[in-house]
Amino acid sequence: MECNRNCKTCASICENSCPICGTKGKKVSSVTVKSLIKGDFLFDENQDIYLCVNKKCSVAYYQENHPKCYYKEEVLVPIWFKEKYNQYMVCYCHQIYLNDIVELVQHIDEPNLTKKDVCKYLNKQHQEDCLHRNPLGTCCDTLFQNAITYAYKQKQEEK
Ligand SMILES: [Zn+2]
């Protein structure tokens, strides 16, 4: 059986899994962590840092075999998938929540809005800086597109 790094009974040392929930994490840049944590940076600079991707776990960032882990409360922005629906931030650079997109699509009579359009209509067109603002340190393009698709689906269902 292939190790999915997600079992509690595994005897081998599972690397990069969350110290609390055991879910395999997603590697993030220390630059991202440094700009988003509330307190001091206590991690080992030479080791990889991971984000716990389990939506039910309150751990945000951790390192393997490091006593310190940062909980989501210690992060300056909501980690959307660990929050309630109204806290689902899609684009951290522009502070756009899923709800903003749903409402925009609801009230606008255009069939194929893009991320660019949404930013324009919401009047949020400043510089993107995902590395410093997004808790995953990556661009939100895919998530944003999914959010738009979701918004149109919602609109369709309400008709
Ligand atoms: Zn976890």
Tab-separated table of C-alpha atoms and ligand atoms in Angstrom:
chain	number	residue	atom	x	y	z
A	1	MET	CA	0.000	0.000	0.000
A	2	GLU	CA	1.331	3.347	-0.895
A	3	CYS	CA	1.828	5.717	1.994
A	4	ASN	CA	-0.571	8.615	1.838
A	5	ARG	CA	1.150	10.091	4.901
A	6	ASN	CA	-2.216	10.261	6.484
A	7	CYS	CA	-2.474	7.247	8.740
A	8	LYS	CA	-2.147	7.128	12.479
A	9	THR	CA	-0.781	3.595	12.676
A	10	CYS	CA	2.139	3.983	10.302
A	11	ALA	CA	5.405	2.972	11.962
A	12	SER	CA	7.734	4.767	9.603
A	13	ILE	CA	8.457	8.396	10.166
A	14	CYS	CA	6.016	10.404	8.139
A	15	GLU	CA	7.581	13.518	6.854
A	16	ASN	CA	5.813	16.802	6.438
A	17	SER	CA	2.578	15.844	8.126
A	18	CYS	CA	0.852	18.167	10.570
A	19	PRO	CA	1.890	17.512	14.199
A	20	ILE	CA	-1.719	17.828	15.356
A	21	CYS	CA	-3.889	16.188	12.712
A	22	GLY	CA	-1.358	14.188	10.691
A	23	THR	CA	-2.468	15.504	7.307
A	24	LYS	CA	0.242	16.021	4.736
A	25	GLY	CA	0.997	19.711	4.421
A	26	LYS	CA	1.719	22.039	1.571
A	27	LYS	CA	5.156	23.595	1.428
A	28	VAL	CA	5.198	27.372	1.707
A	29	SER	CA	7.895	29.988	1.498
A	30	SER	CA	9.390	31.420	4.688
A	31	VAL	CA	8.861	34.846	3.101
A	32	THR	CA	5.120	34.219	3.132
A	33	VAL	CA	5.118	32.998	6.722
A	34	LYS	CA	7.205	35.919	7.943
A	35	SER	CA	4.872	38.460	6.450
A	36	LEU	CA	1.676	36.813	7.701
A	37	ILE	CA	2.326	35.692	11.268
A	38	LYS	CA	1.470	37.928	14.179
A	39	GLY	CA	4.394	37.208	16.485
A	40	ASP	CA	8.080	36.591	15.951
A	41	PHE	CA	9.362	34.114	13.420
A	42	LEU	CA	10.521	31.156	15.507
A	43	PHE	CA	11.021	28.559	12.806
A	44	ASP	CA	14.310	27.108	11.651
A	45	GLU	CA	15.313	29.116	8.604
A	46	ASN	CA	17.016	26.113	7.010
A	47	GLN	CA	14.052	23.746	7.206
A	48	ASP	CA	10.960	23.569	5.041
A	49	ILE	CA	7.767	25.136	6.324
A	50	TYR	CA	4.345	23.609	5.695
A	51	LEU	CA	0.762	24.793	5.767
A	52	CYS	CA	-1.754	22.317	7.181
A	53	VAL	CA	-4.416	21.867	4.493
A	54	ASN	CA	-6.934	20.104	6.726
A	55	LYS	CA	-9.913	22.449	6.924
A	56	LYS	CA	-10.873	21.154	10.353
A	57	CYS	CA	-7.420	21.567	11.908
A	58	SER	CA	-6.528	24.850	13.569
A	59	VAL	CA	-2.838	24.559	12.793
A	60	ALA	CA	-1.621	26.937	10.107
A	61	TYR	CA	2.161	26.629	9.737
A	62	TYR	CA	4.535	24.031	11.097
A	63	GLN	CA	7.927	22.453	10.582
A	64	GLU	CA	8.835	18.861	11.020
A	65	ASN	CA	10.193	18.109	14.462
A	66	HIS	CA	9.905	21.713	15.507
A	67	PRO	CA	8.187	22.464	18.819
A	68	LYS	CA	6.606	25.654	17.511
A	69	CYS	CA	3.608	25.651	15.232
A	70	TYR	CA	1.501	28.631	14.322
A	71	TYR	CA	-2.237	28.296	14.747
A	72	LYS	CA	-4.640	30.045	12.421
A	73	GLU	CA	-5.326	32.653	15.122
A	74	GLU	CA	-1.677	33.615	14.886
A	75	VAL	CA	-1.981	34.438	11.213
A	76	LEU	CA	-2.969	37.934	10.140
A	77	VAL	CA	-5.434	36.828	7.465
A	78	PRO	CA	-8.159	34.190	7.569
A	79	ILE	CA	-7.032	30.919	5.996
A	80	TRP	CA	-10.156	30.655	3.919
A	81	PHE	CA	-10.650	26.896	3.826
A	82	LYS	CA	-10.373	26.724	7.617
A	83	GLU	CA	-13.042	29.401	8.095
A	84	LYS	CA	-16.785	29.799	7.771
A	85	TYR	CA	-18.296	30.664	4.404
A	86	ASN	CA	-18.409	34.414	5.009
A	87	GLN	CA	-14.683	34.349	5.753
A	88	TYR	CA	-13.755	32.668	2.480
A	89	MET	CA	-11.243	35.104	1.125
A	90	VAL	CA	-10.543	34.294	-2.491
A	91	CYS	CA	-8.063	36.989	-3.433
A	92	TYR	CA	-5.876	38.192	-0.608
A	93	CYS	CA	-4.133	40.859	-2.659
A	94	HIS	CA	-7.442	42.554	-3.368
A	95	GLN	CA	-9.285	41.413	-0.236
A	96	ILE	CA	-12.081	39.847	-2.239
A	97	TYR	CA	-14.323	37.339	-0.468
A	98	LEU	CA	-16.338	34.609	-2.141
A	99	ASN	CA	-19.453	36.466	-1.098
A	100	ASP	CA	-18.334	39.594	-2.977
A	101	ILE	CA	-18.061	37.562	-6.159
A	102	VAL	CA	-21.415	35.823	-5.624
A	103	GLU	CA	-23.149	39.159	-5.094
A	104	LEU	CA	-21.482	40.814	-8.043
A	105	VAL	CA	-22.477	38.018	-10.406
A	106	GLN	CA	-25.982	38.165	-8.956
A	107	HIS	CA	-26.403	41.835	-9.760
A	108	ILE	CA	-24.670	42.107	-13.062
A	109	ASP	CA	-26.049	41.061	-16.381
A	110	GLU	CA	-22.925	39.648	-17.958
A	111	PRO	CA	-22.368	36.014	-18.790
A	112	ASN	CA	-18.626	35.436	-18.555
A	113	LEU	CA	-16.923	37.573	-15.993
A	114	THR	CA	-13.196	37.060	-15.570
A	115	LYS	CA	-11.003	37.763	-12.561
A	116	LYS	CA	-9.965	40.992	-14.232
A	117	ASP	CA	-13.603	42.046	-14.678
A	118	VAL	CA	-14.462	41.235	-11.089
A	119	CYS	CA	-11.537	43.305	-9.796
A	120	LYS	CA	-12.608	46.139	-12.050
A	121	TYR	CA	-16.258	46.085	-10.936
A	122	LEU	CA	-15.298	45.822	-7.293
A	123	ASN	CA	-12.884	48.654	-7.861
A	124	LYS	CA	-9.939	46.649	-6.583
A	125	GLN	CA	-7.115	46.956	-9.002
A	126	HIS	CA	-3.946	47.348	-7.090
A	127	GLN	CA	-0.741	45.449	-7.458
A	128	GLU	CA	-0.795	41.726	-6.700
A	129	ASP	CA	1.657	40.443	-4.126
A	130	CYS	CA	0.635	36.849	-3.476
A	131	LEU	CA	3.945	35.863	-1.915
A	132	HIS	CA	3.416	38.292	0.953
A	133	ARG	CA	-0.373	38.306	1.206
A	134	ASN	CA	-1.752	34.890	0.354
A	135	PRO	CA	-1.291	32.350	3.184
A	136	LEU	CA	-0.326	29.753	0.583
A	137	GLY	CA	2.063	32.197	-1.022
A	138	THR	CA	0.687	31.394	-4.446
A	139	CYS	CA	-1.500	33.143	-6.989
A	140	CYS	CA	-5.243	32.720	-6.583
A	141	ASP	CA	-6.156	32.536	-10.304
A	142	THR	CA	-7.535	28.984	-10.207
A	143	LEU	CA	-9.419	29.515	-6.974
A	144	PHE	CA	-10.779	32.777	-8.328
A	145	GLN	CA	-12.027	31.103	-11.487
A	146	ASN	CA	-13.687	28.393	-9.397
A	147	ALA	CA	-15.332	31.074	-7.283
A	148	ILE	CA	-16.752	32.753	-10.393
A	149	THR	CA	-18.070	29.429	-11.677
A	150	TYR	CA	-19.620	28.803	-8.264
A	151	ALA	CA	-21.233	32.258	-8.317
A	152	TYR	CA	-22.871	31.620	-11.693
A	153	LYS	CA	-24.126	28.280	-10.464
A	154	GLN	CA	-25.703	29.981	-7.453
A	155	LYS	CA	-27.340	32.536	-9.712
A	156	GLN	CA	-28.684	29.809	-11.970
A	157	GLU	CA	-30.176	27.921	-9.080
A	158	GLU	CA	-32.019	30.933	-7.755
A	159	LYS	CA	-33.837	31.559	-11.023
B	1	ZN	ZN	-3.331	19.909	10.914
